[in-house]
Coordinates of C-alpha atoms in Angstrom, one line a residue:
M13 CA 109.7 112.8 30.9
R14 CA 108.5 109.2 30.5
N15 CA 109.9 108.3 33.9
D16 CA 108.3 111.3 35.5
N17 CA 104.9 110.3 34.1
R18 CA 105.4 106.8 35.3
I19 CA 106.2 108.0 38.8
R20 CA 103.2 110.4 38.8
R21 CA 100.9 107.6 37.8
G22 CA 102.4 105.4 40.5
D23 CA 101.8 108.0 43.1
E24 CA 98.2 108.5 41.9
N25 CA 97.6 104.7 42.0
R26 CA 99.0 104.5 45.5
A27 CA 96.8 107.3 46.7
D28 CA 93.8 105.7 45.1
R29 CA 94.6 102.4 46.6
L30 CA 95.1 103.9 50.0
R31 CA 91.8 105.7 49.8
W32 CA 90.0 102.5 48.9
E33 CA 91.7 100.7 51.8
R34 CA 90.7 103.4 54.3
W35 CA 87.1 103.2 53.2
L36 CA 87.2 99.4 53.8
W37 CA 88.7 100.0 57.2
A38 CA 86.0 102.5 58.0
G39 CA 83.4 99.9 57.0
L40 CA 85.0 97.3 59.3
F41 CA 85.0 99.7 62.2
L42 CA 81.3 100.5 61.4
G43 CA 80.5 96.8 61.5
L44 CA 82.4 96.5 64.8
F45 CA 80.4 99.4 66.2
V46 CA 77.1 97.8 65.2
Y47 CA 78.2 94.5 66.8
V48 CA 79.2 96.1 70.1
W49 CA 76.0 98.3 70.1
M50 CA 73.5 95.5 69.2
G51 CA 75.4 92.3 70.0
I52 CA 77.3 93.0 73.2
R53 CA 75.1 95.9 74.4
P54 CA 77.3 98.0 76.7
Q55 CA 74.4 98.8 79.0
W56 CA 74.3 95.2 80.0
L57 CA 78.0 95.4 80.9
H58 CA 77.3 98.6 82.9
S59 CA 74.4 97.0 84.8
G60 CA 76.8 94.4 86.1
F61 CA 79.1 97.0 87.7
G62 CA 78.9 96.7 91.5
V63 CA 77.4 93.2 91.2
F64 CA 79.4 90.9 89.0
V65 CA 82.6 93.1 89.0
A66 CA 83.7 96.1 91.0
Y67 CA 82.2 99.4 90.1
P68 CA 84.7 101.6 88.2
V69 CA 84.7 104.7 90.4
F70 CA 85.6 108.2 89.2
S71 CA 85.1 111.4 91.1
W72 CA 86.0 115.0 90.2
E73 CA 86.9 115.6 93.9
S74 CA 90.5 116.8 94.4
A75 CA 91.2 114.0 96.9
F76 CA 90.2 111.3 94.4
L77 CA 92.3 113.0 91.6
R78 CA 95.3 113.3 93.9
S79 CA 95.0 109.6 94.8
A80 CA 94.8 108.6 91.2
L81 CA 97.9 110.7 90.2
S82 CA 99.9 109.3 93.1
V83 CA 100.0 105.7 91.9
P84 CA 101.6 104.2 88.8
G85 CA 98.8 103.4 86.4
G86 CA 96.4 105.6 88.4
P87 CA 95.8 108.2 85.7
L88 CA 94.8 105.7 83.1
N89 CA 92.7 103.7 85.5
A90 CA 90.9 106.9 86.4
L91 CA 90.4 107.7 82.7
A92 CA 89.1 104.1 82.1
A93 CA 86.6 104.5 85.0
L94 CA 85.4 107.8 83.5
L95 CA 85.0 106.3 80.0
A96 CA 83.2 103.2 81.5
Q97 CA 80.3 105.5 82.5
T98 CA 79.5 105.8 78.8
Y99 CA 78.5 102.1 78.8
R100 CA 75.1 103.2 80.3
S101 CA 74.2 104.5 76.9
P102 CA 74.3 101.8 74.2
S103 CA 75.6 104.1 71.4
L104 CA 78.0 106.1 73.5
G105 CA 79.4 102.9 75.1
A106 CA 79.8 101.2 71.7
L107 CA 81.5 104.4 70.4
A108 CA 84.0 104.5 73.3
I109 CA 84.9 100.8 72.9
V110 CA 85.4 101.1 69.2
A111 CA 87.4 104.3 69.6
V112 CA 89.8 102.6 72.0
S113 CA 90.1 99.7 69.5
G114 CA 90.8 102.2 66.8
V115 CA 93.6 103.7 69.0
L116 CA 95.2 100.2 69.3
F117 CA 94.7 99.5 65.5
G118 CA 96.3 102.8 64.6
G119 CA 99.3 102.4 67.0
V120 CA 100.1 98.9 65.6
L121 CA 99.7 100.1 62.1
C122 CA 102.1 103.1 62.6
L123 CA 104.6 100.8 64.3
L124 CA 104.6 98.4 61.4
R125 CA 105.0 101.2 58.9
S126 CA 107.9 102.6 60.9
M127 CA 109.5 99.2 60.6
R128 CA 108.8 99.1 56.9
A129 CA 106.5 96.1 57.4
A130 CA 103.3 97.6 56.0
R131 CA 102.5 94.4 54.2
L132 CA 101.6 92.9 57.6
R133 CA 99.2 95.7 58.3
D134 CA 96.2 93.4 58.5
L135 CA 97.7 92.1 61.8
A136 CA 96.9 95.5 63.3
W137 CA 93.4 94.2 63.7
V138 CA 94.4 91.6 66.2
P139 CA 94.2 93.8 69.3
A140 CA 90.8 95.1 68.3
I141 CA 89.5 91.5 67.7
V142 CA 90.9 90.3 71.0
A143 CA 89.4 93.3 72.8
S144 CA 86.0 92.5 71.3
M145 CA 86.3 88.9 72.5
I146 CA 86.9 90.1 76.0
Y147 CA 83.9 92.4 75.9
S148 CA 81.8 89.5 74.6
R149 CA 82.6 87.8 77.9
Y150 CA 81.3 90.9 79.7
D151 CA 84.6 91.7 81.3
D152 CA 85.8 95.3 81.1
P153 CA 89.4 95.4 79.8
L154 CA 89.4 99.2 79.3
P155 CA 92.2 99.9 81.8
A156 CA 94.5 97.3 80.1
L157 CA 93.5 98.5 76.6
L158 CA 94.4 102.1 77.5
A159 CA 97.7 101.1 79.1
L160 CA 98.6 99.0 76.1
G161 CA 97.6 101.7 73.6
L162 CA 99.7 104.3 75.5
S163 CA 102.7 101.9 75.4
I164 CA 102.3 101.3 71.7
W165 CA 102.0 105.0 70.8
M166 CA 105.0 105.8 73.0
A167 CA 107.0 103.4 70.9
V168 CA 105.7 105.1 67.8
L169 CA 106.7 108.5 69.2
Y170 CA 110.2 107.2 70.0
Q171 CA 110.6 106.1 66.4
V172 CA 109.8 109.5 64.9
V173 CA 111.9 111.6 67.3
P174 CA 115.1 112.5 65.5
M175 CA 118.1 111.1 67.6
R176 CA 121.7 110.8 66.4
T177 CA 123.7 110.0 69.5
L178 CA 123.4 107.3 72.2
P179 CA 123.0 109.9 75.1
V180 CA 120.1 111.5 73.3
Q181 CA 118.5 108.1 72.6
A182 CA 118.9 107.2 76.3
G183 CA 117.5 110.5 77.5
V184 CA 114.4 110.3 75.2
F185 CA 113.8 106.7 76.1
G186 CA 114.1 107.5 79.9
V187 CA 111.6 110.3 79.7
L188 CA 109.1 108.4 77.7
F189 CA 109.4 105.3 79.9
A190 CA 109.0 107.4 83.1
L191 CA 105.8 109.0 81.7
A192 CA 104.5 105.6 80.6
Y193 CA 105.2 104.0 84.0
W194 CA 103.4 106.9 85.8
W195 CA 100.4 106.8 83.5
A196 CA 100.1 103.1 82.7
G197 CA 102.0 101.3 85.5
A198 CA 104.1 98.2 84.7
A199 CA 102.5 98.0 81.2
A200 CA 105.2 100.5 80.3
F201 CA 107.5 97.5 80.0
V202 CA 105.6 96.7 76.8
F203 CA 106.9 100.0 75.4
A204 CA 110.4 99.2 76.7
G205 CA 110.3 95.7 75.2
V206 CA 109.2 97.0 71.8
V207 CA 111.8 99.7 71.6
C208 CA 114.6 97.5 72.7
L209 CA 113.7 94.8 70.2
I210 CA 113.6 97.3 67.3
E211 CA 116.9 98.8 68.3
A212 CA 118.6 95.4 68.7
L213 CA 117.1 93.5 65.8
Q214 CA 116.1 96.1 63.2
H215 CA 118.6 99.0 63.7
R216 CA 121.4 96.6 64.8
K217 CA 122.2 98.9 67.8
T218 CA 122.9 96.3 70.4
L219 CA 124.5 98.8 72.8
A220 CA 121.6 101.1 72.7
A221 CA 119.2 98.2 73.4
I222 CA 121.3 97.1 76.4
V223 CA 121.4 100.7 77.7
Q224 CA 117.6 100.9 77.4
V225 CA 117.1 97.6 79.2
V226 CA 119.2 98.9 82.1
L227 CA 117.3 102.3 82.0
A228 CA 113.9 100.6 82.1
G229 CA 114.8 98.4 85.1
G230 CA 116.5 101.2 87.0
A231 CA 113.8 103.8 86.3
A232 CA 111.1 101.4 87.5
I233 CA 113.0 100.8 90.7
V234 CA 113.6 104.5 91.3
L235 CA 110.1 105.5 90.5
G236 CA 108.3 102.6 92.1
R237 CA 110.4 102.2 95.3
F238 CA 111.6 105.7 96.1
I239 CA 108.9 108.0 94.5
F240 CA 105.7 106.0 94.7
G241 CA 106.7 103.8 97.7
L242 CA 105.8 100.4 96.2
E243 CA 106.9 97.0 97.5
P244 CA 109.5 95.3 95.4
R245 CA 107.1 92.9 93.7
A246 CA 104.6 95.6 93.1
I247 CA 107.1 97.6 91.1
Y248 CA 106.9 95.2 88.2
S249 CA 103.1 94.4 88.5
V250 CA 101.4 97.6 89.4
G251 CA 98.6 98.5 87.1
T252 CA 98.5 95.1 85.4
L253 CA 96.7 91.8 85.7
W254 CA 99.2 90.7 88.4
D255 CA 98.6 93.8 90.6
S256 CA 98.4 92.6 94.2
S257 CA 95.7 95.2 95.0
G258 CA 93.2 93.0 93.1
R259 CA 91.8 95.8 91.1
F260 CA 91.6 93.7 87.9
E261 CA 88.9 91.0 88.0
F262 CA 88.7 88.8 84.9
A263 CA 87.5 85.3 84.2
A264 CA 90.2 82.8 83.1
F265 CA 89.4 83.2 79.4
S266 CA 89.6 87.0 79.5
H267 CA 92.7 86.9 81.6
S268 CA 94.4 84.7 79.0
L269 CA 93.3 87.1 76.2
I270 CA 94.8 90.1 78.0
V271 CA 98.1 88.2 78.4
V272 CA 97.9 87.7 74.6
L273 CA 97.4 91.5 74.2
Y274 CA 100.5 92.3 76.3
A275 CA 102.6 89.8 74.4
F276 CA 101.3 90.5 70.9
V277 CA 103.2 93.7 69.9
P278 CA 106.6 92.6 71.2
A279 CA 106.1 89.2 69.6
L280 CA 105.1 90.9 66.3
V281 CA 108.2 93.1 66.4
L282 CA 110.4 90.1 67.2
T283 CA 108.8 88.0 64.4
V284 CA 109.2 90.8 61.8
S285 CA 112.8 91.5 62.8
L286 CA 113.9 87.9 63.0
G287 CA 112.1 87.1 59.7
R288 CA 114.2 89.7 57.9
V289 CA 117.4 88.5 59.5
L290 CA 116.7 84.8 58.7
A291 CA 115.7 85.7 55.1
G292 CA 118.6 88.0 54.5
V293 CA 116.3 90.7 53.4
Q294 CA 117.8 94.2 53.5
R295 CA 115.7 97.3 53.9
R296 CA 115.4 99.3 50.7
S297 CA 113.0 101.9 49.4
C298 CA 110.1 101.0 47.2
V299 CA 110.5 101.7 43.4
P300 CA 107.6 103.9 42.4
A301 CA 107.7 102.8 38.7
R302 CA 107.2 99.2 39.6
Q303 CA 104.3 100.1 41.9
G304 CA 102.7 102.1 39.1
E305 CA 102.8 99.2 36.7
R306 CA 100.5 97.0 38.9
G307 CA 97.0 96.9 37.6
R308 CA 94.3 98.5 39.7
S309 CA 91.8 95.7 39.5
P310 CA 94.1 92.9 40.9
Y311 CA 95.0 95.2 43.8
L312 CA 91.4 95.9 44.6
L313 CA 90.5 92.2 44.4
W314 CA 93.4 91.4 46.7
T315 CA 92.3 94.2 49.2
V316 CA 88.8 92.9 49.2
A317 CA 90.1 89.4 49.8
R318 CA 92.2 90.6 52.8
V319 CA 89.2 92.5 54.2
L320 CA 87.0 89.4 53.9
A321 CA 89.7 87.4 55.7
V322 CA 89.7 89.9 58.5
I323 CA 85.9 89.7 58.7
V324 CA 85.8 85.9 58.7
T325 CA 88.5 85.8 61.4
T326 CA 86.7 88.3 63.5
A327 CA 83.4 86.5 63.2
V328 CA 84.9 83.1 64.1
C329 CA 86.8 84.6 67.1
L330 CA 83.6 86.3 68.4
M331 CA 81.5 83.2 68.0
V332 CA 84.1 81.3 70.0
S333 CA 84.2 83.9 72.8
R334 CA 80.4 84.2 73.3
N335 CA 78.8 82.1 75.9
H336 CA 75.9 82.0 78.4
L337 CA 77.0 85.2 80.2
R338 CA 75.2 87.3 77.6
D339 CA 71.9 85.9 78.7
E340 CA 72.8 86.2 82.4
R341 CA 73.7 89.9 82.0
A342 CA 70.5 90.6 79.9
L343 CA 68.3 89.0 82.6
H344 CA 70.1 91.0 85.3
H345 CA 69.8 94.2 83.3
Y346 CA 66.0 93.8 82.8
A347 CA 65.6 92.9 86.5
Q348 CA 67.5 96.0 87.5
Q349 CA 65.2 98.0 85.3
R350 CA 62.3 96.2 86.9
D351 CA 61.1 95.2 83.5
W352 CA 59.7 91.9 84.7
E353 CA 57.9 91.0 81.4
Q354 CA 61.2 91.3 79.5
V355 CA 62.9 89.0 82.1
V356 CA 60.3 86.3 81.7
A357 CA 60.2 86.7 77.9
L358 CA 63.9 86.2 77.6
A359 CA 63.9 83.3 80.1
H360 CA 61.1 81.6 78.1
R361 CA 63.2 81.9 74.9
M362 CA 66.2 80.4 76.7
R363 CA 64.3 77.3 77.9
G364 CA 65.7 74.1 76.5
K365 CA 68.2 76.0 74.3
R366 CA 70.6 77.9 76.4
P367 CA 71.9 77.3 80.0
F368 CA 70.8 79.3 83.0
T369 CA 73.2 80.5 85.7
R370 CA 72.3 80.9 89.3
S371 CA 72.0 84.6 88.8
G372 CA 69.7 84.1 85.8
V373 CA 67.4 81.7 87.7
F374 CA 67.3 84.1 90.7
D375 CA 66.3 87.1 88.4
T376 CA 63.7 84.9 86.7
N377 CA 62.2 83.9 90.0
R378 CA 62.0 87.6 91.1
A379 CA 60.2 88.5 87.8
L380 CA 57.7 85.6 88.1
A381 CA 57.0 86.5 91.8
H382 CA 56.4 90.2 90.9
L383 CA 54.0 89.0 88.1
G384 CA 52.3 86.5 90.3
R385 CA 53.4 83.5 88.2
L386 CA 55.7 81.5 90.4
G387 CA 52.8 79.1 91.1
D388 CA 52.6 78.4 87.4
E389 CA 56.1 78.6 86.1
L390 CA 58.6 77.9 89.0
C391 CA 59.4 74.4 87.8
A392 CA 59.9 75.5 84.2
Y393 CA 63.4 76.6 85.3
P394 CA 66.3 74.8 86.9
Q395 CA 65.8 75.3 90.6
D396 CA 68.2 74.0 93.2
E397 CA 65.7 73.5 96.0
T398 CA 65.4 77.0 97.6
R399 CA 69.0 78.0 96.9
T400 CA 68.2 79.7 93.7
L401 CA 65.2 81.3 95.3
F402 CA 67.1 83.1 98.0
L403 CA 70.8 82.6 96.9
G404 CA 71.4 80.3 99.8
F405 CA 74.4 78.5 98.3
D406 CA 77.1 77.6 100.9
A407 CA 80.0 78.7 98.7
M408 CA 78.3 82.0 97.7
F409 CA 79.3 85.2 99.5
G410 CA 80.6 88.7 98.9
R411 CA 79.6 91.4 96.4
F412 CA 77.3 89.4 94.2
Q413 CA 75.2 87.9 97.0
H414 CA 74.9 91.2 98.9
A415 CA 73.9 93.2 95.8
K416 CA 71.3 90.6 94.7
L417 CA 69.8 90.1 98.2
L418 CA 69.7 93.8 98.9
E419 CA 67.1 94.2 96.1
L420 CA 65.0 91.2 97.2
Y421 CA 64.9 92.3 100.8
L422 CA 63.9 95.8 99.8
D423 CA 61.0 94.5 97.7
L424 CA 59.9 92.1 100.4
G425 CA 59.7 94.9 103.0
C426 CA 62.8 94.1 105.0
P427 CA 64.8 97.4 104.9
N428 CA 67.0 96.4 107.9
A429 CA 68.2 93.3 106.0
A430 CA 68.7 95.4 102.8
E431 CA 70.6 98.1 104.8
K432 CA 72.9 95.4 106.3
N433 CA 73.8 94.2 102.8
A434 CA 74.3 97.7 101.6
Y435 CA 76.8 98.4 104.4
E436 CA 78.5 95.2 103.7
L437 CA 79.0 96.4 100.2
L438 CA 80.2 99.8 101.4
D439 CA 82.7 98.3 103.8
N440 CA 84.1 95.7 101.2
E441 CA 83.9 97.7 98.0
G442 CA 84.0 101.3 99.1
P443 CA 81.5 104.0 98.0
S444 CA 80.2 103.9 94.5
P445 CA 77.1 105.2 92.7
Y446 CA 75.6 101.8 92.8
V447 CA 75.9 101.4 96.6
L448 CA 75.1 105.0 97.4
E449 CA 71.9 105.0 95.3
A450 CA 70.9 101.8 97.1
M451 CA 71.4 103.5 100.4
V452 CA 69.2 106.4 99.2
R453 CA 66.4 104.0 98.4
I454 CA 66.7 102.1 101.7
H455 CA 66.7 105.3 103.8
L456 CA 63.6 106.6 101.9
A457 CA 61.9 103.3 102.4
K458 CA 62.6 103.6 106.2
G459 CA 61.4 107.2 106.2
R460 CA 64.8 108.5 107.2
H461 CA 64.9 111.6 104.9
E462 CA 68.0 113.2 106.4
S463 CA 70.0 110.0 106.0
A464 CA 68.7 109.7 102.5
R465 CA 69.8 113.3 101.8
I466 CA 73.3 112.7 103.1
A467 CA 73.7 109.6 100.9
F468 CA 72.3 111.6 98.0
E469 CA 74.8 114.4 98.4
A470 CA 77.6 111.8 98.5
L471 CA 76.2 110.2 95.4
R472 CA 76.4 113.5 93.4
K473 CA 80.2 113.5 93.7
Y474 CA 80.7 110.5 91.4
A475 CA 80.7 110.3 87.6
G476 CA 77.9 108.1 86.3
S477 CA 75.4 109.2 89.0
G478 CA 73.3 111.5 86.7
R479 CA 70.5 109.1 86.1
Y480 CA 70.1 108.4 89.9
I481 CA 70.2 112.1 90.6
R482 CA 67.4 112.8 88.2
Q483 CA 65.4 109.9 89.6
W484 CA 65.5 111.0 93.2
Q485 CA 66.1 114.7 93.1
D486 CA 62.4 115.7 93.6
V487 CA 61.9 113.2 96.4
I488 CA 65.0 114.5 98.3
T489 CA 64.1 118.1 97.7
D490 CA 60.5 117.6 98.9
P491 CA 60.2 114.7 101.4
A492 CA 56.4 114.8 101.0
K493 CA 56.7 113.5 97.5
A494 CA 58.1 110.2 98.9
D495 CA 54.6 109.2 99.9
S496 CA 53.4 109.5 96.3
H497 CA 56.5 107.9 94.7
P498 CA 55.4 104.4 93.4
L499 CA 58.5 102.5 94.5
V500 CA 58.9 104.2 97.9
R501 CA 55.2 103.7 98.6
A502 CA 55.4 100.0 97.6
W503 CA 58.4 99.4 99.8
R504 CA 56.8 101.1 102.8
R505 CA 53.5 99.3 102.4
A506 CA 55.3 95.9 102.3
Q507 CA 57.2 96.5 105.6
A508 CA 56.4 94.5 108.7
T509 CA 54.8 96.3 111.6
T510 CA 57.7 95.1 113.9
D511 CA 61.3 96.2 113.4
H512 CA 63.1 92.8 113.7
A513 CA 66.8 92.1 113.9
V514 CA 68.5 90.9 110.7
A515 CA 71.1 88.4 112.0
G516 CA 70.7 84.8 111.0
I517 CA 67.7 85.3 108.8
A518 CA 65.6 82.2 108.0
F519 CA 63.4 82.8 105.0
E520 CA 60.3 80.7 106.0
P521 CA 59.6 82.4 109.3
L522 CA 60.5 85.8 107.8
L523 CA 58.0 85.3 105.0
R524 CA 55.3 84.0 107.4
R525 CA 55.8 87.0 109.6
L526 CA 55.6 89.4 106.6
L527 CA 52.4 87.8 105.5
H528 CA 51.0 87.9 109.0
D529 CA 51.7 91.6 109.4
T530 CA 50.6 92.5 105.9
P531 CA 47.9 90.1 104.8
D532 CA 47.8 91.6 101.2
H533 CA 51.6 91.1 100.7
R534 CA 51.3 89.2 97.5
L535 CA 55.1 89.1 96.8
A536 CA 55.7 87.4 100.2
F537 CA 52.9 84.9 99.5
E538 CA 54.5 84.0 96.1
Y539 CA 57.9 83.4 97.7
L540 CA 56.4 81.5 100.7
M541 CA 54.4 79.2 98.5
A542 CA 57.4 78.7 96.2
H543 CA 59.5 77.8 99.3
F544 CA 56.8 75.2 100.2
L545 CA 56.8 73.7 96.7
L546 CA 60.6 73.3 96.5
K547 CA 60.8 71.9 100.1
H548 CA 58.0 69.4 99.4
Q549 CA 55.9 70.9 102.1
R550 CA 52.7 70.0 100.3
A551 CA 50.4 70.2 103.4
A552 CA 51.5 73.8 103.8
I553 CA 50.5 74.4 100.2
V554 CA 47.0 73.1 101.0
S555 CA 46.8 75.3 104.1
G556 CA 47.7 78.4 102.0
L557 CA 45.0 78.0 99.4
P558 CA 42.4 80.1 101.3
L559 CA 44.7 83.1 100.9
L560 CA 44.5 83.0 97.1
A561 CA 41.1 84.8 96.7
P562 CA 41.9 87.7 99.2
L563 CA 45.2 88.3 97.3
G564 CA 43.4 88.7 94.0
Y565 CA 44.0 85.3 92.4
T566 CA 41.1 84.2 90.1
R567 CA 42.2 80.6 89.5
L568 CA 44.3 77.9 91.1
P569 CA 47.9 78.1 89.8
H570 CA 49.0 74.8 88.2
H571 CA 51.8 74.0 90.6
Y572 CA 49.5 74.4 93.6
A573 CA 47.0 72.1 92.0
E574 CA 49.6 69.5 91.3
A575 CA 50.8 69.8 94.9
V576 CA 47.3 69.1 96.1
L577 CA 47.0 66.0 93.8
V578 CA 50.4 64.7 94.9
H579 CA 49.5 65.3 98.6
S580 CA 46.2 63.5 98.1
L581 CA 48.1 60.5 96.6
E582 CA 50.6 60.5 99.5
T583 CA 47.9 60.7 102.2
K584 CA 45.4 58.5 100.3
A585 CA 42.7 61.1 101.0
P586 CA 40.5 63.0 98.6
P587 CA 42.1 66.2 97.2
D588 CA 41.5 69.1 99.7
M589 CA 40.8 71.9 97.2
R590 CA 39.6 74.5 99.7
G591 CA 36.9 75.6 97.3
W592 CA 39.1 75.8 94.2
T593 CA 38.8 73.6 91.1
I594 CA 41.6 72.0 89.2
D595 CA 42.2 72.7 85.5
P596 CA 41.3 69.6 83.5
E597 CA 44.6 69.9 81.7
V598 CA 46.4 69.6 85.0
N599 CA 44.3 66.5 85.9
D600 CA 45.1 64.8 82.6
R601 CA 48.8 65.5 82.9
F602 CA 48.9 64.1 86.4
R603 CA 47.1 60.9 85.3
Q604 CA 49.5 60.5 82.4
I605 CA 52.6 60.9 84.7
R606 CA 51.1 58.5 87.3
A607 CA 50.4 55.9 84.5
A608 CA 54.0 56.2 83.2
V609 CA 55.4 55.6 86.7
Q610 CA 53.2 52.6 87.3
N611 CA 54.2 51.1 83.9
A612 CA 57.9 51.5 84.6
R613 CA 57.7 49.0 87.4
G614 CA 60.3 50.7 89.6
D615 CA 62.8 51.6 86.8
N616 CA 63.4 55.2 87.9
Q617 CA 65.8 56.0 85.1
A618 CA 63.3 54.8 82.5
V619 CA 60.6 56.9 84.1
F620 CA 62.9 60.0 84.1
D621 CA 63.8 59.5 80.4
T622 CA 60.2 59.0 79.4
L623 CA 58.8 62.0 81.4
A624 CA 61.5 64.6 81.1
A625 CA 60.9 65.6 77.5
R626 CA 57.1 66.2 78.0
Y627 CA 56.7 66.9 81.7
G628 CA 60.1 68.2 82.9
D629 CA 58.5 71.6 83.7
T630 CA 55.8 70.3 86.0
Y631 CA 55.7 70.2 89.8
T632 CA 54.7 66.5 89.7
F633 CA 57.9 65.7 87.9
Y634 CA 59.8 67.7 90.5
S635 CA 58.1 65.9 93.3
L636 CA 59.3 62.6 91.8
F637 CA 62.9 63.5 91.0
N638 CA 63.7 66.7 92.9
V639 CA 64.7 68.1 89.5
C640 CA 62.9 70.6 87.3
G641 CA 63.5 72.8 84.2
V642 CA 64.6 69.9 82.1
R643 CA 62.0 70.2 79.4

């Protein structure tokens, strides 16, 4: 009777402890959800699809589904593309990411329990932590996470299926491996490696492990070569990072983390099994009486300590993984939403504290131009002559450049150039909601309603196109509404009167032509004057001053005033203000910079060091050193 009571108390204590631990786990997942929702912001990741990385395309059309089912790893890649559409919504995207992390956590936990290694259950958090680190770099590892999760759960399933004989074991293993290879591609070898290690090291069934190794290799050859028609190398890489199709685009850091994910579970199984062998520990059942004798308070304290260790480890790993890409994606997202005030506000907070990427400077310049502030704030950010203004870098090409310039050309009123970039994207990347929606906008801007309708109908076939459909449905249904749509009307008003060719575009003559054809084209004026500033064409700045008043400017922008003063100093002539007055603050600043240069007596480095901290965001500083944005 006493033993029965002790056993019953032990069972109650274990249930109570398990309940506490599950609540703590739930709290950790809630914290991870909040971090993904508010820290990573899945909508910023989604905004980068089709620009920084390939758009994850999913369609309900039978042709797409047949294609997805006919390639190893295709089913899970299609599922990942479908789930990636939830990133557009911050909460749904965070929920999808955390749910996939939970699947990985649960799979590793069940695997450890099946190996009687529950004491190592805190290591089940490793895949979730690594996945969050990858998301912090704004790469989308969802296909790899789903494939890895499937492989882990297949291994768990193999452990729970009752099998007594070697033929049955081989048959079950072969079926599970074939399914994993079809759904997840070569990531199925993670399943095979885990099962073989458990059989060989834990169950001491060396023959079964050898048979499974042979089965995995043979099944992959049969399925890959003779059923799916893969090349020999592709048989062992399809659906993984090393897939020759190039479907997986990751930065070097994220690439390394995914390799860690692939290797983690087999390495964990190997470590647990070898640890037992080396320690000479034999598997035995737990004694309930001894479990019941443990006090509750020490156990809870130990559990809390473990949870805190997981939290600290997670926080450190996420801090290590975060970098400037978060700001880049935020700037891009706000620019894509045409929220120019948010772009400039974020850029202002970044100044002097966090680095700017080329994309970030380009988006900031667009926002300043739309707000009419390039003449005041252009030099507050790190320009690279006009290359960050128009993305004219020699080594820059492909998806990113086409996607960015498409938007700039459309706003400037160059639909032919925008259309050329859209077709480049279509040829190189294939149809996606991002490209098709851009084509809808371009055709509407050009007044080609039938072409816009065709692109719109193609757009409807893809998952993730709902927002675009709602935005353009009325305009496509009733072409007359295009004239009253604010964006379409602005694009049409900005267009030049002559339909010019788009090959070999030079921005200065293009902007001059746009301003000549449309004298009230304020955006073209902003970009043209910024071009003159960065190219040190100060005489052209002076010549452009008479256009300020007709374009609605009420004062002389600071950079233009500085350019006039520098030009006056260079030509040794009085400042040609063309009727404008210079702000006294600008005059004082110019005199202070000039005095510092004279006092340095030709020591350029000393001048730079003296002026950068106070005047590194002025045009006068840029005119001296061809550098800006250093304040």
